[in-house]
Each structure stands twice: as C-alpha cells, then as structure tokens.
PDB file of C-alpha atoms and ligand atoms in Angstrom:
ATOM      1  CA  UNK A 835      18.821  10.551 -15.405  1.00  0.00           C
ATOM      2  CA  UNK A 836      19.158  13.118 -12.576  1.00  0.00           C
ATOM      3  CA  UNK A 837      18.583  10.788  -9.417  1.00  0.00           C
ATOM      4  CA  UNK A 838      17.042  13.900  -7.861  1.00  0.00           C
ATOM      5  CA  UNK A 839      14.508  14.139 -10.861  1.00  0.00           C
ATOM      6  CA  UNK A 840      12.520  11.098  -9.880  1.00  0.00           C
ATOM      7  CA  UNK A 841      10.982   8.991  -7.444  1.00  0.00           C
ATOM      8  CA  UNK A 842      12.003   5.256  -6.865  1.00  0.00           C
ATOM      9  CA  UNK A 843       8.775   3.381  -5.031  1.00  0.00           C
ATOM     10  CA  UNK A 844      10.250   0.300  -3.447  1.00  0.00           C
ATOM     11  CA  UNK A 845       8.360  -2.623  -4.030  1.00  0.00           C
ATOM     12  CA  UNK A 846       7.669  -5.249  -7.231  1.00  0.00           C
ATOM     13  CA  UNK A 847       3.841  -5.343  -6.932  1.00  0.00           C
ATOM     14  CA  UNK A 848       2.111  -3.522  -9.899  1.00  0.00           C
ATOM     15  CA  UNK A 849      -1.236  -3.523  -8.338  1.00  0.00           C
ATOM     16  CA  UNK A 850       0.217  -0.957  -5.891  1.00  0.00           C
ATOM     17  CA  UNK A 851       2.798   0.598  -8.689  1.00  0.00           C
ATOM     18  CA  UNK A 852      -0.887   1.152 -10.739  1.00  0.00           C
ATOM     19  CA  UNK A 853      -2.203   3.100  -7.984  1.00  0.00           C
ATOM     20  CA  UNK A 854       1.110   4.924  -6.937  1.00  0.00           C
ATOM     21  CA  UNK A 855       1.845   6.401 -10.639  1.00  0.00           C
ATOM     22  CA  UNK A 856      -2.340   7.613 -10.807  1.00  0.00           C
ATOM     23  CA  UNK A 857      -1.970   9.239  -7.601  1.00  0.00           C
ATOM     24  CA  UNK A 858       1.339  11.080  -7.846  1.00  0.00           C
ATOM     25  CA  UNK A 859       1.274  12.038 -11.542  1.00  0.00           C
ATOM     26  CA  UNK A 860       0.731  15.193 -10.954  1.00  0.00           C
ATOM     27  CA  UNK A 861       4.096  16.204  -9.348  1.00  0.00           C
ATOM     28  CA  UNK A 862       5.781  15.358 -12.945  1.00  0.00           C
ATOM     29  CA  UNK A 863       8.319  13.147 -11.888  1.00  0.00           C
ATOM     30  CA  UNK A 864       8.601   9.906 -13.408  1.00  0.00           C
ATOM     31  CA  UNK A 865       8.221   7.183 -11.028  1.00  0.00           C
ATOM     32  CA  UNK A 866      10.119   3.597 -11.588  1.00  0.00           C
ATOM     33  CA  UNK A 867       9.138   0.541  -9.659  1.00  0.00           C
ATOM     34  CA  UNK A 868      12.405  -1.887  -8.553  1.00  0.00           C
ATOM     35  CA  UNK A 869      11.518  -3.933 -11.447  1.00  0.00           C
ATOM     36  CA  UNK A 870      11.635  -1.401 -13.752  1.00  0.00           C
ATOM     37  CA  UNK A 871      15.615  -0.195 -12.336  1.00  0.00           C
ATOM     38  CA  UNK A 872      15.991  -4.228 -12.430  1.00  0.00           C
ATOM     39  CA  UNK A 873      16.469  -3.876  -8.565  1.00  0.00           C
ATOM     40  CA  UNK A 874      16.935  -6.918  -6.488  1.00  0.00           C
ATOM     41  CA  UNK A 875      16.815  -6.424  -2.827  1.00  0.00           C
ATOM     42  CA  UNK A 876      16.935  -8.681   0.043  1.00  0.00           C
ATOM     43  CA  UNK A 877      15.041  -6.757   2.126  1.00  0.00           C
ATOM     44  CA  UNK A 878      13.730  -8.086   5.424  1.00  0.00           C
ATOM     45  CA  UNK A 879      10.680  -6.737   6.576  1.00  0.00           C
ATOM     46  CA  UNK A 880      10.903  -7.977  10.197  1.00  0.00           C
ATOM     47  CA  UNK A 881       9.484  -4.543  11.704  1.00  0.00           C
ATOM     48  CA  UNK A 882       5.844  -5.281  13.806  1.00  0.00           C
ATOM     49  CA  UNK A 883       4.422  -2.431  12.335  1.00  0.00           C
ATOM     50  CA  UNK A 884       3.618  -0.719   9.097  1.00  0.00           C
ATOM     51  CA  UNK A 885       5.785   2.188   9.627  1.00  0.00           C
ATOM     52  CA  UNK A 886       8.689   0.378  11.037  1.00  0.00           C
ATOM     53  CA  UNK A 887       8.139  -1.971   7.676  1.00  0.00           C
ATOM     54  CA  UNK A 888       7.996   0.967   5.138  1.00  0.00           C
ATOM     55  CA  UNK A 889      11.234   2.553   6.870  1.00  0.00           C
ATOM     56  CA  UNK A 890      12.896  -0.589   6.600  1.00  0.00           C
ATOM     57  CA  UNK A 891      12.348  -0.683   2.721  1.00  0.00           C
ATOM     58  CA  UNK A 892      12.385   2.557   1.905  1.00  0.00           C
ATOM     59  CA  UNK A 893      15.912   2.977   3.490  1.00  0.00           C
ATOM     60  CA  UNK A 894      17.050  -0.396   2.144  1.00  0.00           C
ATOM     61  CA  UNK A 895      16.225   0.757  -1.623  1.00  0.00           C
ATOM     62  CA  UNK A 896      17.631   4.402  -0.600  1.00  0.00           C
ATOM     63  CA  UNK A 897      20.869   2.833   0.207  1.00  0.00           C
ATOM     64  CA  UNK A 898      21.241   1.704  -3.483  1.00  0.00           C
ATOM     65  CA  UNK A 899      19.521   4.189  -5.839  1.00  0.00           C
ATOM     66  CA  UNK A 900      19.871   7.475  -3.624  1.00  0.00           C
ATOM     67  CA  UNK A 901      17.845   9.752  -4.900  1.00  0.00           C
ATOM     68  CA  UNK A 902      13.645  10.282  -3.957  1.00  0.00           C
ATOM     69  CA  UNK A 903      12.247   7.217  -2.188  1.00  0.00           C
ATOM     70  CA  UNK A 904       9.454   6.230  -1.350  1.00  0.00           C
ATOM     71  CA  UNK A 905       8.463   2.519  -0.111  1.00  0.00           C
ATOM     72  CA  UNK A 906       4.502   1.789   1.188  1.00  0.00           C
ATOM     73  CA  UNK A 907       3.538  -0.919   3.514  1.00  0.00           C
ATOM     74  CA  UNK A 908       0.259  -1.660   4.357  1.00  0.00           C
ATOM     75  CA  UNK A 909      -2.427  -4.729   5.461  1.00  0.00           C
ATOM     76  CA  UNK A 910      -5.940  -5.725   6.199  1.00  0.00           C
ATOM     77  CA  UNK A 911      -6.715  -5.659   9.450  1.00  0.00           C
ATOM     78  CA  UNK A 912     -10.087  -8.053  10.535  1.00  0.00           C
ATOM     79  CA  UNK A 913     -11.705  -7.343  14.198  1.00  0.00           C
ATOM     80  CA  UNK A 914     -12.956 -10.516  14.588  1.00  0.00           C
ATOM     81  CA  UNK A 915      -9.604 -12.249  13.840  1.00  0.00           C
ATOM     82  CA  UNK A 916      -7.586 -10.397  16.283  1.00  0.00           C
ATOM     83  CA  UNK A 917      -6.542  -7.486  13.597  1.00  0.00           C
ATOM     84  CA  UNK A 918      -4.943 -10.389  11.362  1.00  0.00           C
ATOM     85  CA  UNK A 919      -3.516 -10.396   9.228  1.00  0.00           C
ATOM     86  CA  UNK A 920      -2.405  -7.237   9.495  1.00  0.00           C
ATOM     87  CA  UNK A 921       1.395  -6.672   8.839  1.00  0.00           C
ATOM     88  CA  UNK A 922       1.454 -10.247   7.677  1.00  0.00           C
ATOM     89  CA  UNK A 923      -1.172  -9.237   4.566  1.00  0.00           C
ATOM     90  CA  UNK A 924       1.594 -10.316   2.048  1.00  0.00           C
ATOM     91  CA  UNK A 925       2.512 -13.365   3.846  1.00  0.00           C
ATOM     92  CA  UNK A 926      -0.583 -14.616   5.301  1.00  0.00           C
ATOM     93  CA  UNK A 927      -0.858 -18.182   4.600  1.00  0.00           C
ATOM     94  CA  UNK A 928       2.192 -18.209   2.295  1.00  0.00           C
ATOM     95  CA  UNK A 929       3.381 -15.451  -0.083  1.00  0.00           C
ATOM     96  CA  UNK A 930       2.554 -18.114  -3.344  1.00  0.00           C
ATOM     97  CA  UNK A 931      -0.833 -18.746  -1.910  1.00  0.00           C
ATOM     98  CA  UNK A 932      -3.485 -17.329  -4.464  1.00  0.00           C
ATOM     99  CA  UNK A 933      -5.700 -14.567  -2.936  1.00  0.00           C
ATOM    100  CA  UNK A 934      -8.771 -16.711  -4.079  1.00  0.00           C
ATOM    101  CA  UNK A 935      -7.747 -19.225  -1.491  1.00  0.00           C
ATOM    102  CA  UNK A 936      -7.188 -16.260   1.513  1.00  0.00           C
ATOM    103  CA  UNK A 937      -9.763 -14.418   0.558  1.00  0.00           C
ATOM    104  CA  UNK A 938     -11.866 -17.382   0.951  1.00  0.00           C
ATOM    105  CA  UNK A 939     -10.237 -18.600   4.475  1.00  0.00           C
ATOM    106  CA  UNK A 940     -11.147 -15.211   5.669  1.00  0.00           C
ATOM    107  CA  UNK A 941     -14.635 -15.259   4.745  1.00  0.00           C
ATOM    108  CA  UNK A 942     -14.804 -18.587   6.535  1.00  0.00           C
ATOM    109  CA  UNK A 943     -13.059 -17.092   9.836  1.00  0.00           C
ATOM    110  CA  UNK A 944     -15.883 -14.271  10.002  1.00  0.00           C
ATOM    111  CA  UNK A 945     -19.063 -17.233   9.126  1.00  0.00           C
ATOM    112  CA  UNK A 946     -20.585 -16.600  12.253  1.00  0.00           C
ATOM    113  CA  UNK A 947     -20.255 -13.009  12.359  1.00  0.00           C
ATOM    114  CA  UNK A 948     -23.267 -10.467  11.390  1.00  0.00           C
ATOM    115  CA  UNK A 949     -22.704  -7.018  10.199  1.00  0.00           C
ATOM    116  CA  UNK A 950     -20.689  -4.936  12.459  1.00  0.00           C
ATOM    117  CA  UNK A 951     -18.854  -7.853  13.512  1.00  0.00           C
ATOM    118  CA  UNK A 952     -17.409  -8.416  10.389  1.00  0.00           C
ATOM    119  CA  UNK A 953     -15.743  -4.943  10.613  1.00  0.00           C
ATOM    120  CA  UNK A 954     -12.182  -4.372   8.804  1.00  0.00           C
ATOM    121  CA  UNK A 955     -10.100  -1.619   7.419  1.00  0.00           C
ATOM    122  CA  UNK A 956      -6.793  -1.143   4.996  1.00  0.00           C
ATOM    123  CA  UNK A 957      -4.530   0.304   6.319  1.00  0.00           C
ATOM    124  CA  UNK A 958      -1.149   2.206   4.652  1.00  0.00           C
ATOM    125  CA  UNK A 959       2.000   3.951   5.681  1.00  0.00           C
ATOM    126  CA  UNK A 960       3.896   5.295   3.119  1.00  0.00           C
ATOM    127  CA  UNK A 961       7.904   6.372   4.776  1.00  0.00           C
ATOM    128  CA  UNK A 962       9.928   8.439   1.955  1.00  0.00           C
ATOM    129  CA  UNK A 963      13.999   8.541   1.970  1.00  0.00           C
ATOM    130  CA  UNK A 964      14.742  11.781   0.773  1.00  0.00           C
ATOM    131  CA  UNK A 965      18.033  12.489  -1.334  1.00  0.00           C
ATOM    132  CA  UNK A 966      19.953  14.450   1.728  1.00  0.00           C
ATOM    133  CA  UNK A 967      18.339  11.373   4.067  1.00  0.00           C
ATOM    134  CA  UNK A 968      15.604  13.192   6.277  1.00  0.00           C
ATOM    135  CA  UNK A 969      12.432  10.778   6.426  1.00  0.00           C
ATOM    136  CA  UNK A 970       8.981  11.544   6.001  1.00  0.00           C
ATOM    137  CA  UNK A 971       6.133   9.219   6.890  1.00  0.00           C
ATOM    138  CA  UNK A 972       2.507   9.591   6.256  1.00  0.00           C
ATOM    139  CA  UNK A 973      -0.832   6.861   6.982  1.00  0.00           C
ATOM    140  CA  UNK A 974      -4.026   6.197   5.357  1.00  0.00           C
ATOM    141  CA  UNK A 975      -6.973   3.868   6.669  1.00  0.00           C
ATOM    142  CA  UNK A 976     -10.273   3.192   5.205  1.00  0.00           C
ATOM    143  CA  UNK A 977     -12.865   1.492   6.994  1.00  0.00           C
ATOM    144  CA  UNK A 978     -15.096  -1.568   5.885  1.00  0.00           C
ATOM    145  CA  UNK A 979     -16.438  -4.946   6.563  1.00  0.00           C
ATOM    146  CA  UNK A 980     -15.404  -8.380   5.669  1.00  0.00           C
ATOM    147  CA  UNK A 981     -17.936  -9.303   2.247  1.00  0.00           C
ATOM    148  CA  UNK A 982     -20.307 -12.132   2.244  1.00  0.00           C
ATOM    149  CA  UNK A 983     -18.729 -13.536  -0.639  1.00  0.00           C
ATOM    150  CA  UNK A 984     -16.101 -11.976  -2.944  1.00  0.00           C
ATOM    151  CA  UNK A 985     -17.004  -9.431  -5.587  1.00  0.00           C
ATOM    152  CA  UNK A 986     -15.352  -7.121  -8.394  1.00  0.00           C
ATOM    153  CA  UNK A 987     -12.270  -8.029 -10.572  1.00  0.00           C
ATOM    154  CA  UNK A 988     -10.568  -4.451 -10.002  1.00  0.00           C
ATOM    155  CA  UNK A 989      -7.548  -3.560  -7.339  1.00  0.00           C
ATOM    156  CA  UNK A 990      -5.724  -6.467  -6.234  1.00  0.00           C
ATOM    157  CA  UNK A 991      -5.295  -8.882  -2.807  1.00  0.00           C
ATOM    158  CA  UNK A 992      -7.926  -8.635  -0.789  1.00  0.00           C
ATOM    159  CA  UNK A 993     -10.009  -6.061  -2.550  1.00  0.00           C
ATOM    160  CA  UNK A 994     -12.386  -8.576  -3.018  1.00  0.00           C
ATOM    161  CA  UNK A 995     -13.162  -9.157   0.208  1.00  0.00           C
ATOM    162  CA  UNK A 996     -13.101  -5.297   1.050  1.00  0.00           C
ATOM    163  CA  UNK A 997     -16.645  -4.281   1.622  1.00  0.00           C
ATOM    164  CA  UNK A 998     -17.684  -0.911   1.998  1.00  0.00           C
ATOM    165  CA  UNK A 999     -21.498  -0.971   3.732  1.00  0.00           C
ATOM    166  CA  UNK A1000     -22.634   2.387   2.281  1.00  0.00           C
ATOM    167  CA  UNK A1001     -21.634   1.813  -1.192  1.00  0.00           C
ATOM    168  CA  UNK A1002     -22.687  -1.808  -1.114  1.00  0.00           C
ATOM    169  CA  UNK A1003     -19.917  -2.828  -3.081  1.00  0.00           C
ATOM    170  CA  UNK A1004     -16.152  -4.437  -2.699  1.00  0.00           C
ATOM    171  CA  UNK A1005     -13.092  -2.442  -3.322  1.00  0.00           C
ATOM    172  CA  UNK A1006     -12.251  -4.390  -6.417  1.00  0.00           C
ATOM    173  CA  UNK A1007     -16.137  -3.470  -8.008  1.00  0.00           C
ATOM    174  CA  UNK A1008     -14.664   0.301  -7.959  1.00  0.00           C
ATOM    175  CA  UNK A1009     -13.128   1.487 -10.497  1.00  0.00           C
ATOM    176  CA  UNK A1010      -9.169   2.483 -10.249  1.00  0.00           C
ATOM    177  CA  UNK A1011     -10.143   6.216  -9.910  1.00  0.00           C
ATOM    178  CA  UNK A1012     -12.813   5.535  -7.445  1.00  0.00           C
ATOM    179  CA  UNK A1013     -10.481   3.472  -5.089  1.00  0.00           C
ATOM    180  CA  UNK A1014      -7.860   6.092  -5.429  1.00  0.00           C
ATOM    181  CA  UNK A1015      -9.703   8.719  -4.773  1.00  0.00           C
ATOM    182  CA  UNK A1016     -10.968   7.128  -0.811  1.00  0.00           C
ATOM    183  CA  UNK A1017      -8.399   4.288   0.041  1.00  0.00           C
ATOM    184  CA  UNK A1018      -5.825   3.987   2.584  1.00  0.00           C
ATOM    185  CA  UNK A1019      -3.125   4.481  -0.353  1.00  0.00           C
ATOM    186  CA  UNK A1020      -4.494   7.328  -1.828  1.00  0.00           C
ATOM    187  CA  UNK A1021      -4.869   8.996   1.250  1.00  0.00           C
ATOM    188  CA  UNK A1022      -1.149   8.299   2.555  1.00  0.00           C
ATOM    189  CA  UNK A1023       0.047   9.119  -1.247  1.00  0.00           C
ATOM    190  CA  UNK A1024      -2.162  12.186  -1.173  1.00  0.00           C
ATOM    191  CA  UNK A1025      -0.628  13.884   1.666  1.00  0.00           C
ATOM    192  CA  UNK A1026       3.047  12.461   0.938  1.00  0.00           C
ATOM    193  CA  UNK A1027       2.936  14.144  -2.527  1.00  0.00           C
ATOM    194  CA  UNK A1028       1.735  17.654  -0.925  1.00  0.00           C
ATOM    195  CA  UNK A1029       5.044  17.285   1.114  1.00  0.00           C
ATOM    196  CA  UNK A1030       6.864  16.470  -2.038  1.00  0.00           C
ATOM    197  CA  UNK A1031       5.978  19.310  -4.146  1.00  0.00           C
ATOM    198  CA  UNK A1032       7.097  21.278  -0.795  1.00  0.00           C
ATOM    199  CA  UNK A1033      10.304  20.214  -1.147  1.00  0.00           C
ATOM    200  CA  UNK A1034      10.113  20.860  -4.313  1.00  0.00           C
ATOM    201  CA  UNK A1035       9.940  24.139  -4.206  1.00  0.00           C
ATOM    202  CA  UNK A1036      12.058  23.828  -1.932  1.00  0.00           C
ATOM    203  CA  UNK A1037      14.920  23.332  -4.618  1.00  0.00           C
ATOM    204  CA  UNK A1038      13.931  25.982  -7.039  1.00  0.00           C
TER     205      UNK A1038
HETATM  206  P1  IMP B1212       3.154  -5.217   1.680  1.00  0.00           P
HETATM  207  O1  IMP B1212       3.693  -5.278   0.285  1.00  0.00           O
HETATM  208  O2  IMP B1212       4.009  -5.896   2.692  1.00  0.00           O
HETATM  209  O3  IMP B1212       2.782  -3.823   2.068  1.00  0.00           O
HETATM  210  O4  IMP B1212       1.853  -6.101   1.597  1.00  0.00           O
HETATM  211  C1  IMP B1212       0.604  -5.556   1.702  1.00  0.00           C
HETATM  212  C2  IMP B1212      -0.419  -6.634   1.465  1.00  0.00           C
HETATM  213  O5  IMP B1212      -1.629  -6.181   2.065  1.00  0.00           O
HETATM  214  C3  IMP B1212      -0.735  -6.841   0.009  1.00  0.00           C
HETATM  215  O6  IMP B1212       0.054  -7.838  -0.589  1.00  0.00           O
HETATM  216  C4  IMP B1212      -2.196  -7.232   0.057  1.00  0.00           C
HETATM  217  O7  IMP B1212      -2.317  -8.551   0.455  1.00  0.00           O
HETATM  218  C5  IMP B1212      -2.714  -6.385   1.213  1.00  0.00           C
HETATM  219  N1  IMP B1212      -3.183  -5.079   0.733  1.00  0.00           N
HETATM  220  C6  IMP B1212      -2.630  -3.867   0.977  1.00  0.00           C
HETATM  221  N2  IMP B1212      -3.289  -2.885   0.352  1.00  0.00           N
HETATM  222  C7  IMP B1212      -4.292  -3.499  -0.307  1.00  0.00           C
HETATM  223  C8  IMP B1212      -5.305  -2.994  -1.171  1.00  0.00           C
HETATM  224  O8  IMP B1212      -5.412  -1.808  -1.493  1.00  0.00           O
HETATM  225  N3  IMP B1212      -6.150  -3.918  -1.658  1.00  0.00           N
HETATM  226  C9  IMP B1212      -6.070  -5.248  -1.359  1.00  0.00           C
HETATM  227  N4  IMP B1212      -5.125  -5.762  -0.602  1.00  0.00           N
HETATM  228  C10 IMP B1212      -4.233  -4.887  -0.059  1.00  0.00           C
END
C-alpha cells in the first residue's frame, strides 16, 4: 500500500487504537496500529512531558514506516498527589501491575480528601510525523475528580477511577461514543484530523 495513503498510530494499546480508528474514520484512511504492521520498537520514552513523549514515538515509528504518523501520549494527573502520575500513567507502579490494583492505590492516596480535593484531569498530546518530516502537535484535557470507588467496565486504565461531577458517572460508565465525543483524546484527535484533511487537500 501507498505509505502516503494511511496513517501509522504508534503504540500497541487497543484501548487507545479503539478510540483513535472511531475518531479519525472519517478522513478515509485506514489506520494500522504497530501490532497490526508487526512493528517492534524499542522506543524510550524518557521525555518529562507528554509532548516531548509523543515526539519521541512518533519520530521513532516515522523512522521505520515513513509515511503519516501519528503517536499519542497522555496520563492522569491527581492534585492531591502532586499531579502523579502523570507522564508515568503507563508505568505507575509497574507496567504488569493490573489497573484494579492502581486504581485502587489511588483511591486510597485521595481517602482523606472531600470533593474538590479529589480533583484530576486526562490529559493527551497527540505529535504527528508527516511523510516530508514537518511535525504537528495538538493537546486535549478533560477535567474530573478522583471516584469514591471504581465504576463502569468501558474505556480502559484508569477510566474507572475518572469521575466526572456533573454527569455523576466514571469515564468507563460512558459509552465509547460518549467518551469520544468529550475526552482529552478526542479532543487532541479532533483537531489533529482537521489538520490532516488540510494537508490533504493539500496533495490533490
Ligand atoms: P502512554 O501509552 O505512555 O501514553 O500511557 C498513557 C497511560 O495513561 C495509559 O496506559 C493509562 O494508564 C493512562 N490513560 C491515558 N488515557 C487514558 C484514558 O483515556 N483512560 C484511562 N486511562 C488513560
């Protein structure tokens, strides 16, 4: 296929890959996750912020496939624990541990905290590599507060956890369309696809 005629998202998760394809379906290019090219990369994420993260693996993949790239990275951040974990989302108390047990340990670390203090937010940068190598980066953030207990079986990680006051629900009770259409992803994908098609025209 025409490396120019699709988009390769850099990561292995397929929570995120779910919401990616949803969200930029409409620009008709098929998007393939690294597992589905049967990429392996050793990519080291050691940038201290989300941008500097989603450059680093959105040029690392670039620098195989060519072609459209696009890589996301993106974190909870907690007030009341500093803004951990932040960056270290993935890797917060080991990248095997199961998100019942984080989730859990984060709900402990905000016990003694009432309402606003248990404010959080998601948030995203997604950096795209495109095929002549100019970069693009765009953020989304969506604001919440740490649940009581966890709640909902959609999304993935910490959606859980992710409770939004005026809908008195988690992030995971939503349904995939729902989360989309207001979450930190869906809001960075939103406005990276508008510059896609821009550049897609672009090429005509
Ligand atoms: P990344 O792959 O380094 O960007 O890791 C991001 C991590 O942040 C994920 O593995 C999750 O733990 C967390 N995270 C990011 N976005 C979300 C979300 O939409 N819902 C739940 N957890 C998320």
């Amino acid at each position: 296929m025409d490396r120019e005629q699709r988009i390769v998202f850099a990561t292995g998760n397929e929570g995120k890959m779910r919401e990616v394809r949803a969200v930029l379906a409409d620009l008709g290019l098929p998007v393939f996750s690294m597992k589905d090219l049967e990429l392996h990369a050793d990519i080291v994420e050691d940038g201290t912020t989300f941008e500097e993260n989603a450059r680093i693996k959105a040029r690392a993949v670039h620098a195989i496939t060519g072609g459209l790239v696009l890589a996301d990275d993106s974190g909870l951040e907690v007030d009341a624990m500093g803004g951990a974990p932040g960056v270290y989302s993935a890797r917060f108390m080991g990248e095997d541990t199961s998100y019942e047990i984080k989730n859990q340990a984060i709900i402990d670390q905000v016990a003694g905290c009432v309402g606003a203090e248990r404010s959080a937010r998601f948030r995203c940068v997604i950096a795209a590599v495109f095929p002549d190598g100019h970069e693009e980066v765009a953020e989304g953030t969506i604001e919440g507060q740490i649940a009581e207990r966890p709640s909902g079986s959609g999304g993935f990680g910490y959606d859980p956890i992710f409770w939004l006051p005026g809908r008195g629900l988690t992030t995971a009770d939503l349904p995939a369309e729902e989360k989309n259409a207001i979450s930190h992803r869906g809001q960075a994908l939103r406005i990276m696809a508008g510059r896609i098609a821009a550049w897609q025209e672009e090429q005509k």
